[in-house]
Amino acid sequence: MFFCSYTFHAVLGVCVCYVCLGSVCLVIMGCCSSGLGFAVLCPAPARRVSEEGCSEILYTQSFPSCFLSPSTDLNECVTNTHTCLAGERCVNTVGAYVCERLISCPSGYQLRNGVCEDIDECVLRTHNCGSGLQCQNTLGSFHCSSKQQRCLTGFTQDTHSNCIDIDECSVLSDACTAGFNCINTVGSYTCQRKVVTCSRGFHSSNDGTRCVDVDECAMGTHTCGEGQVCHNTPGSFRCDCQTGYQYDSARRTCLDINECWRFPGRLCAQSCENTPGSYQCSCTSGFSLAFDGKNCEDLNECDNNPCSQECANVYGSYQCYCRLGYYLKEDGHTCEDIDECSQSIGNLCAFQCVNVQGSYQCACPPEGYSMSPNGRTCRDIDECATGAHNCSATQTCYNIQGSFRCLSFTCPENYRKVTDTRCERSSCPNFQDCQNLPLRITYYQLSFQTNIVIPAQIFRIGPSPAYTGDNILISIPRGNEEGFFSTRRLNSFTGAVYLQRQIPGPRDFLIDVEMKLLRQGTVTSFIARIYVFITSHAA
């Protein structure tokens, strides 16, 4: 009987009382009567909450009213209104019921606290061992053994305490290894090898239980000759000719087939070479064997860089080429530089040709020249125009090929300067002496290179204006001591100055060319003072 303190539940409309069984709390609903609760527990709880310190509270369905009187207990087990499951037993209590699990124990066990425990028949003295035997408890039973007698190895006691032989062949599963038979003996056993008789071409297995085939091919005990292939058969072997061989019945041997002779031109694209049992295709120079082992593909020799410069692959070969400025040597692979400066027929450069790898370069003298845009000729630097000279303010800068000269145009005594380059005779105390002096001195500048063609007319002189009846005489009174220059009268009023000898190197000359004019019975002389500059050939 459970004793409860009932309270009225306003929501349910009944009296409730809380009963805790372990960690499970039951809510018993019934009538409020002397603190006793009578109600029917429903099988399915509505929800779970936490209340009154219980881990869970099972709310049952509400009932509109109480059907039993407070003094009468409802036996749920009899009315079958309990919720016990199969395998459980319903035990009625006052105002409730309890479900207990049904447990049945096998022979030799007893139920204790819901668990089947072994019954020790020896302790409880419920065994049936005789006076000369000793009780030994076992799980679910017991064993009777002799107290004094012990059996030797290989024997065991029976129920009458007699020593009997142990059949190890029956008891032990692996008494003997494979290939042996187990034979029981008194107190022990022995293992005897199994004897298997096999026919020719077979031998017994390792475990001695069966006959297996002898592989003569693998063991090398066959009699197949050269060019033959051994094939194992059950109990024997067979000799066949290898691929590429044919059997010669007369010689009883396998002979190689020459596939190149048997199938000429059908096996290989180019060359066929017979090999033992087969053949091999090969290709001529410039070709490589294709992946099919039959056809030949053009070999790109240029991939291996056989040429020193340019390589062009051709079918079955290759050709080496050289870049501009090189020539191909006799080995057909190496390119050699062409020395354009030494091999050229014409003049590649105006001044100097310098050979470089694969080409050439033109050079100018180190001073006074610059290279023209064409890269061949040298262009004179006009130091006078660029202001790169060192002439004084009283001097005149005259540009020549490759350099310049600083000239001073001064008039001698009894002369006056009428222009920068001309002096005229002035009056003088002694008229007779003045008459013997030139009437006019004029300065000229000429520049030539050493490669000038000889003889060369370099200057002309004559009266201006000229009249009929004029007659002139030309001479070089000063500056021609070595005889490089000469004069020539071209007509009665024109004369010329010539360079008649080759000048070996650069040189400067200052010569006076005198012209005597005979006009109407009077002789008048004129001086042309000429600077002649011979420069190196660089253009």
XYZ file of C-alpha atoms in Angstrom:
539
model
C 0.000 0.000 0.000
C 1.260 3.445 -0.911
C 0.582 6.315 1.384
C 0.006 9.591 -0.428
C -0.849 13.115 0.392
C -3.631 13.929 -2.014
C -4.309 17.343 -3.439
C -6.980 18.447 -5.800
C -5.691 19.066 -9.400
C -7.665 21.971 -10.815
C -6.841 21.189 -14.443
C -7.503 17.460 -14.249
C -10.431 17.829 -11.871
C -9.305 14.896 -9.704
C -7.262 14.216 -6.622
C -3.620 13.386 -7.359
C -0.825 11.913 -5.338
C 2.879 11.552 -6.353
C 4.627 8.237 -5.712
C 8.339 7.778 -6.570
C 9.681 4.302 -7.309
C 13.421 4.702 -7.677
C 13.975 7.391 -10.278
C 10.480 7.065 -11.791
C 7.592 9.028 -10.265
C 4.018 7.853 -10.738
C 1.139 10.239 -10.626
C -1.786 8.371 -9.116
C -5.150 9.925 -9.720
C -8.102 9.013 -7.566
C -10.495 10.139 -4.930
C -9.285 11.933 -1.874
C -9.986 9.567 0.988
C -7.977 9.191 4.187
C -4.752 9.651 2.374
C -5.247 6.464 0.341
C -5.250 6.540 -3.431
C -7.113 4.182 -5.701
C -6.808 4.626 -9.448
C -6.087 2.897 -12.750
C -2.663 3.599 -14.293
C -2.890 4.241 -18.019
C -0.259 2.509 -20.258
C 0.866 5.567 -22.211
C 2.155 8.726 -20.468
C 0.997 12.058 -21.820
C 4.208 14.014 -21.242
C 7.263 14.259 -19.015
C 8.047 17.147 -16.655
C 10.273 17.798 -13.674
C 8.483 18.107 -10.343
C 8.828 17.256 -6.637
C 12.478 16.282 -7.084
C 11.668 13.286 -9.355
C 13.737 12.625 -12.473
C 10.551 12.190 -14.504
C 6.860 12.281 -13.779
C 4.471 10.124 -15.732
C 1.084 11.798 -16.172
C -1.746 9.404 -16.867
C -5.040 10.218 -18.459
C -7.596 11.941 -16.278
C -10.776 10.276 -15.161
C -14.096 12.060 -14.675
C -14.798 10.385 -11.361
C -13.882 7.494 -9.057
C -15.606 4.218 -9.747
C -14.567 2.345 -6.581
C -15.180 3.085 -3.027
C -12.184 4.272 -1.055
C -12.146 1.109 1.068
C -12.000 -1.410 -1.816
C -8.635 -2.170 -3.624
C -8.773 -2.698 -7.393
C -6.724 -5.836 -8.390
C -5.284 -4.814 -11.734
C -3.665 -8.225 -12.200
C -7.058 -9.990 -11.987
C -8.970 -7.485 -14.067
C -6.108 -7.505 -16.623
C -5.882 -3.719 -16.533
C -2.137 -3.752 -15.879
C 0.588 -2.839 -18.413
C 3.000 -5.693 -17.730
C 4.759 -7.036 -20.830
C 5.273 -10.599 -21.980
C 7.910 -12.235 -19.804
C 6.797 -10.140 -16.800
C 4.559 -11.130 -13.873
C 1.923 -8.749 -12.440
C 2.005 -8.440 -8.637
C -0.993 -6.569 -7.130
C -0.417 -3.990 -4.393
C -2.821 -1.842 -2.405
C -3.910 0.903 -4.732
C -1.459 -0.189 -7.490
C 0.525 -3.134 -8.949
C 4.161 -4.098 -9.747
C 5.564 -5.869 -12.878
C 8.287 -8.436 -12.146
C 10.397 -10.140 -14.802
C 9.964 -13.923 -15.073
C 13.340 -15.720 -15.044
C 13.810 -19.545 -15.345
C 17.259 -21.029 -14.598
C 18.641 -24.285 -16.097
C 19.552 -27.364 -14.091
C 22.402 -26.739 -11.700
C 21.552 -23.016 -11.315
C 19.287 -21.084 -8.959
C 17.653 -17.599 -9.183
C 19.047 -15.028 -6.799
C 18.308 -11.305 -7.038
C 17.104 -11.807 -10.578
C 20.317 -13.577 -11.659
C 20.944 -17.295 -12.290
C 23.852 -18.434 -10.097
C 25.667 -21.816 -10.125
C 24.656 -24.246 -7.410
C 27.727 -25.645 -5.630
C 26.556 -29.232 -5.092
C 29.766 -30.057 -3.247
C 29.178 -27.366 -0.606
C 25.451 -28.061 -0.303
C 26.251 -31.840 -0.215
C 23.638 -32.552 -2.837
C 26.093 -34.638 -4.929
C 26.088 -38.429 -5.201
C 29.864 -39.130 -5.035
C 30.779 -42.279 -3.110
C 32.898 -42.400 0.009
C 36.085 -43.124 -1.928
C 35.547 -40.251 -4.363
C 36.080 -36.532 -4.090
C 33.427 -34.006 -5.238
C 34.690 -31.242 -7.604
C 32.154 -28.482 -8.460
C 31.708 -27.470 -12.101
C 29.453 -24.849 -13.737
C 25.942 -26.264 -13.567
C 27.115 -29.645 -12.240
C 29.867 -31.487 -10.339
C 32.572 -34.168 -10.924
C 33.568 -37.161 -8.784
C 37.259 -38.117 -8.764
C 39.367 -40.595 -6.806
C 41.091 -39.296 -3.765
C 44.228 -41.499 -3.855
C 44.883 -42.967 -7.382
C 46.589 -40.896 -10.128
C 46.955 -42.055 -13.783
C 50.137 -41.920 -15.870
C 50.543 -39.630 -18.853
C 48.366 -40.835 -21.698
C 45.719 -42.271 -19.333
C 42.638 -40.903 -17.626
C 40.174 -42.170 -14.908
C 36.745 -43.405 -15.756
C 33.695 -43.081 -13.502
C 34.840 -46.125 -11.548
C 38.281 -44.572 -10.873
C 39.994 -46.936 -13.300
C 42.886 -45.632 -15.529
C 42.038 -46.053 -19.179
C 44.094 -45.147 -22.327
C 43.492 -41.760 -24.000
C 42.974 -42.001 -27.788
C 45.036 -38.948 -28.798
C 44.188 -39.504 -32.479
C 40.538 -38.823 -31.639
C 41.048 -36.170 -28.983
C 43.794 -34.080 -30.693
C 42.828 -32.381 -33.987
C 46.416 -31.818 -35.126
C 48.240 -34.724 -33.609
C 50.185 -35.354 -36.857
C 51.203 -32.985 -39.662
C 49.970 -33.267 -43.233
C 51.204 -36.343 -45.042
C 51.206 -38.512 -41.904
C 48.644 -40.900 -40.409
C 47.952 -40.904 -36.628
C 48.153 -44.370 -35.007
C 47.064 -44.648 -31.336
C 49.225 -46.649 -28.949
C 48.815 -47.555 -25.256
C 49.505 -44.365 -23.353
C 50.607 -42.449 -26.475
C 50.381 -42.306 -30.292
C 52.678 -42.357 -33.345
C 52.695 -40.619 -36.766
C 53.364 -42.729 -39.857
C 54.022 -41.211 -43.324
C 51.352 -41.918 -45.866
C 52.547 -44.038 -48.788
C 51.225 -42.987 -52.230
C 52.262 -44.868 -55.406
C 52.306 -42.613 -58.494
C 52.675 -43.580 -62.145
C 55.410 -42.249 -64.480
C 55.245 -38.513 -64.994
C 53.741 -37.913 -61.563
C 55.087 -37.644 -58.012
C 53.490 -37.502 -54.612
C 52.502 -34.151 -53.178
C 54.262 -32.611 -50.217
C 51.570 -33.840 -47.836
C 51.801 -37.296 -49.416
C 48.078 -37.476 -49.987
C 47.916 -37.334 -53.789
C 49.886 -37.571 -57.037
C 50.755 -34.381 -58.893
C 52.109 -33.910 -62.410
C 55.868 -33.536 -62.949
C 56.576 -30.341 -64.983
C 59.473 -31.572 -67.119
C 59.628 -28.203 -68.930
C 60.150 -26.245 -65.709
C 62.571 -28.795 -64.241
C 64.622 -29.012 -67.455
C 64.289 -32.795 -67.716
C 62.728 -32.635 -71.175
C 64.516 -33.703 -74.375
C 63.512 -30.794 -76.643
C 66.306 -29.616 -78.960
C 67.444 -26.168 -80.159
C 64.681 -24.081 -81.646
C 61.981 -26.150 -79.937
C 59.556 -25.125 -77.209
C 58.630 -27.502 -74.402
C 54.916 -27.740 -73.501
C 54.046 -29.631 -70.336
C 51.231 -32.209 -70.521
C 49.725 -34.371 -67.738
C 52.303 -37.088 -67.071
C 54.544 -36.063 -69.984
C 55.594 -33.139 -72.278
C 55.474 -32.095 -75.957
C 58.175 -30.436 -78.119
C 57.034 -27.850 -80.665
C 59.056 -25.585 -82.958
C 59.383 -22.003 -81.882
C 57.849 -19.218 -83.923
C 60.107 -18.569 -86.880
C 61.236 -22.192 -87.121
C 59.939 -25.174 -89.105
C 60.354 -28.879 -88.409
C 62.779 -30.860 -90.609
C 61.539 -34.441 -90.560
C 64.761 -35.743 -92.113
C 66.979 -34.199 -89.471
C 64.300 -34.338 -86.786
C 65.103 -30.814 -85.726
C 63.726 -27.299 -86.090
C 65.351 -25.074 -88.698
C 65.217 -21.274 -88.820
C 62.909 -19.742 -91.433
C 64.527 -16.949 -93.473
C 61.549 -14.617 -93.640
C 63.475 -12.073 -95.748
C 63.909 -14.650 -98.545
C 60.464 -16.150 -98.210
C 58.649 -12.793 -98.325
C 60.928 -10.454 -100.309
C 59.886 -6.781 -100.210
C 56.805 -7.489 -98.123
C 58.138 -7.338 -94.574
C 60.328 -4.223 -94.489
C 60.133 -0.884 -96.269
C 63.895 -0.748 -96.921
C 66.300 -3.381 -95.539
C 65.428 -6.804 -94.089
C 67.878 -8.798 -91.967
C 67.167 -12.393 -90.939
C 67.645 -13.294 -87.268
C 67.275 -16.685 -85.489
C 63.549 -17.327 -85.359
C 62.610 -13.906 -86.695
C 63.784 -10.954 -88.776
C 64.652 -7.318 -88.250
C 63.952 -4.284 -90.405
C 66.505 -1.505 -90.768
C 66.702 1.783 -92.609
C 69.389 3.464 -94.663
C 71.228 6.583 -93.578
C 68.943 9.548 -93.106
C 65.972 7.437 -91.998
C 64.811 5.933 -88.719
C 62.642 2.889 -88.102
C 59.002 3.720 -87.365
C 57.111 2.415 -84.343
C 55.591 -0.403 -86.395
C 59.106 -1.800 -86.902
C 58.540 -2.010 -90.637
C 58.365 1.421 -92.248
C 61.094 4.048 -92.355
C 60.615 7.679 -91.455
C 62.754 10.586 -92.525
C 65.255 11.452 -89.810
C 65.534 15.153 -89.046
C 69.295 15.346 -88.648
C 69.028 19.061 -87.904
C 67.690 18.201 -84.430
C 71.226 17.073 -83.523
C 72.756 20.367 -84.765
C 75.252 18.864 -87.249
C 75.920 22.275 -88.847
C 77.874 25.101 -87.333
C 75.247 27.617 -88.472
C 72.123 26.868 -90.534
C 70.713 23.401 -91.227
C 67.954 22.453 -93.687
C 66.446 18.983 -93.479
C 65.838 17.214 -96.780
C 64.317 13.809 -97.408
C 66.850 11.257 -96.252
C 69.582 13.790 -95.580
C 70.293 17.399 -94.652
C 72.097 20.443 -96.039
C 74.238 22.940 -94.155
C 74.061 26.627 -95.008
C 76.041 29.615 -93.877
C 74.821 33.043 -92.997
C 75.813 36.135 -94.961
C 79.497 36.819 -94.584
C 80.483 33.160 -94.219
C 81.261 30.333 -96.633
C 80.835 26.581 -96.229
C 84.097 24.657 -95.909
C 84.858 21.424 -97.723
C 83.671 19.307 -94.785
C 80.137 20.468 -95.562
C 79.429 21.343 -91.934
C 81.682 24.207 -90.849
C 81.160 27.855 -91.783
C 84.245 30.056 -92.141
C 84.298 33.843 -92.059
C 84.777 35.599 -95.419
C 87.482 38.235 -95.343
C 85.690 40.762 -97.510
C 88.541 43.245 -97.163
C 91.123 40.955 -98.775
C 88.853 39.249 -101.301
C 86.974 42.233 -102.667
C 87.808 43.265 -106.242
C 86.633 46.830 -105.797
C 87.167 49.164 -102.925
C 84.589 48.423 -100.243
C 85.750 51.300 -98.079
C 87.088 54.713 -99.049
C 89.797 54.765 -96.387
C 90.231 51.483 -94.502
C 88.404 48.132 -94.475
C 88.318 46.196 -91.185
C 87.199 42.561 -91.339
C 84.820 41.309 -88.628
C 83.066 37.962 -88.126
C 80.517 37.561 -90.879
C 81.012 41.047 -92.302
C 83.340 44.027 -92.511
C 83.433 47.585 -91.304
C 84.817 50.734 -92.850
C 87.035 52.977 -90.755
C 88.147 56.578 -91.078
C 91.323 58.273 -89.852
C 91.215 58.813 -86.117
C 91.080 62.603 -86.449
C 89.488 65.037 -88.844
C 86.913 62.642 -90.377
C 83.545 61.132 -89.575
C 81.788 58.203 -91.227
C 79.244 59.063 -93.869
C 75.694 57.706 -93.598
C 76.514 55.145 -96.326
C 79.046 53.542 -94.003
C 81.736 53.440 -96.702
C 83.099 56.918 -97.261
C 84.644 59.316 -94.788
C 83.289 62.792 -94.464
C 85.685 65.610 -93.625
C 84.994 67.512 -90.442
C 85.060 71.248 -91.162
C 86.780 72.465 -88.022
C 86.569 76.023 -89.295
C 82.789 75.862 -89.597
C 82.271 74.020 -86.312
C 84.687 76.264 -84.412
C 86.863 73.337 -83.382
C 90.085 75.082 -84.551
C 92.669 76.967 -82.494
C 93.413 79.849 -84.903
C 93.961 83.313 -83.431
C 91.878 86.343 -84.181
C 94.472 87.636 -86.672
C 94.585 84.322 -88.534
C 92.238 82.788 -91.056
C 91.070 79.196 -90.575
C 91.262 77.150 -93.739
C 89.714 73.705 -93.743
C 91.523 70.845 -95.457
C 90.728 67.167 -95.702
C 91.057 65.717 -92.225
C 92.379 68.881 -90.584
C 92.684 72.654 -90.857
C 95.337 75.343 -91.239
C 95.671 78.731 -89.627
C 96.825 81.198 -92.331
C 98.081 84.761 -92.041
C 97.588 86.956 -95.121
C 99.986 89.886 -94.721
C 101.104 92.357 -97.337
C 104.823 93.064 -97.830
C 106.387 96.518 -97.791
C 105.150 98.948 -100.419
C 101.818 97.014 -100.641
C 98.473 97.689 -99.213
C 95.666 95.172 -98.443
C 92.650 95.806 -100.579
C 90.800 92.579 -99.585
C 91.439 89.778 -97.139
C 93.467 87.886 -99.757
C 94.753 90.597 -102.118
C 97.590 93.113 -101.832
C 98.258 95.884 -104.405
C 101.432 97.830 -104.988
C 101.383 101.356 -103.518
C 103.464 104.390 -104.376
C 107.095 104.175 -103.410
C 109.948 106.720 -103.233
C 111.982 105.003 -105.933
C 109.689 104.745 -108.945
C 112.115 102.563 -110.851
C 112.147 99.959 -108.084
C 108.381 99.976 -107.851
C 108.087 99.297 -111.524
C 110.011 96.025 -111.066
C 107.645 94.791 -108.299
C 104.482 92.812 -109.089
C 101.419 94.966 -109.438
C 99.246 92.641 -107.380
C 99.761 89.708 -104.946
C 96.756 87.439 -104.473
C 96.544 84.505 -101.992
C 94.963 81.166 -102.953
C 94.467 77.884 -101.083
C 94.338 74.479 -102.757
C 93.833 71.070 -101.129
C 94.385 67.640 -102.736
C 94.669 64.076 -101.524
C 97.696 61.849 -101.988
C 95.829 59.635 -104.463
C 95.480 62.402 -107.028
C 96.168 61.226 -110.549
C 99.448 62.594 -111.956
C 99.912 64.838 -113.892
C 97.084 67.014 -112.601
C 96.212 70.569 -113.518
C 95.711 72.301 -110.226
C 95.558 76.059 -111.115
C 94.888 78.439 -114.055
C 96.005 82.055 -114.368
C 95.360 84.856 -116.904
C 94.457 88.550 -117.197
C 90.910 89.610 -116.573
C 89.710 91.062 -118.743
C 91.868 89.859 -121.617
C 92.406 91.854 -124.792
C 93.561 91.028 -128.221
C 97.272 91.239 -128.438
C 97.834 90.222 -124.791
C 100.725 87.868 -124.239
C 101.716 86.186 -120.966
C 104.696 84.326 -119.455
C 104.182 81.847 -116.499
C 106.830 80.784 -113.983
C 107.262 79.558 -110.375
C 109.973 81.717 -108.871
C 109.567 80.368 -105.291
C 108.485 77.169 -103.518
C 109.229 74.617 -106.236
C 112.763 73.705 -105.272
C 111.974 69.941 -105.422
C 110.277 70.235 -108.786
C 106.854 68.779 -107.867
C 105.091 71.525 -109.883
C 105.383 72.843 -113.444
C 103.734 75.544 -115.576
C 102.328 75.514 -119.073
C 100.986 78.211 -121.326
C 97.673 77.140 -122.705
C 97.272 80.139 -125.054
C 98.499 83.726 -125.325
C 96.454 84.889 -122.362
C 95.979 81.671 -120.215
C 98.510 79.680 -118.229
C 98.229 76.605 -115.965
C 100.081 75.047 -113.033
C 100.474 71.240 -112.885
C 101.353 68.740 -110.165
C 103.714 66.557 -112.139
C 105.138 64.224 -109.478
C 103.429 61.928 -107.006
C 103.760 63.176 -103.467
C 104.268 60.157 -101.144
C 102.473 61.550 -98.099
C 100.681 64.519 -96.616
C 102.565 67.758 -97.158
C 102.074 71.557 -97.291
C 103.487 73.805 -100.022
C 103.572 77.592 -100.503
C 104.445 78.485 -104.104
C 104.540 81.815 -105.964
C 103.214 81.648 -109.520
C 104.274 84.749 -111.490
C 102.405 85.915 -114.599
C 104.059 88.607 -116.755
C 101.558 90.358 -119.005
C 102.820 92.049 -122.190
C 100.124 94.516 -123.243
C 100.691 97.342 -125.724
C 104.444 97.344 -125.180
C 104.255 97.394 -121.390
C 105.187 94.427 -119.154
C 103.268 94.033 -115.885
C 103.798 91.167 -113.443
C 101.274 89.529 -111.099
C 101.917 87.061 -108.240
C 99.509 84.250 -107.261
C 100.729 83.065 -103.823
C 99.246 79.575 -103.534
C 98.987 77.313 -100.437
C 98.921 73.720 -101.691
C 97.891 71.158 -99.024
C 98.342 67.454 -99.804
C 96.260 65.343 -97.382
C 95.816 61.621 -96.818
C 93.254 59.777 -98.901
C 90.275 59.070 -96.666
C 87.168 59.816 -98.699
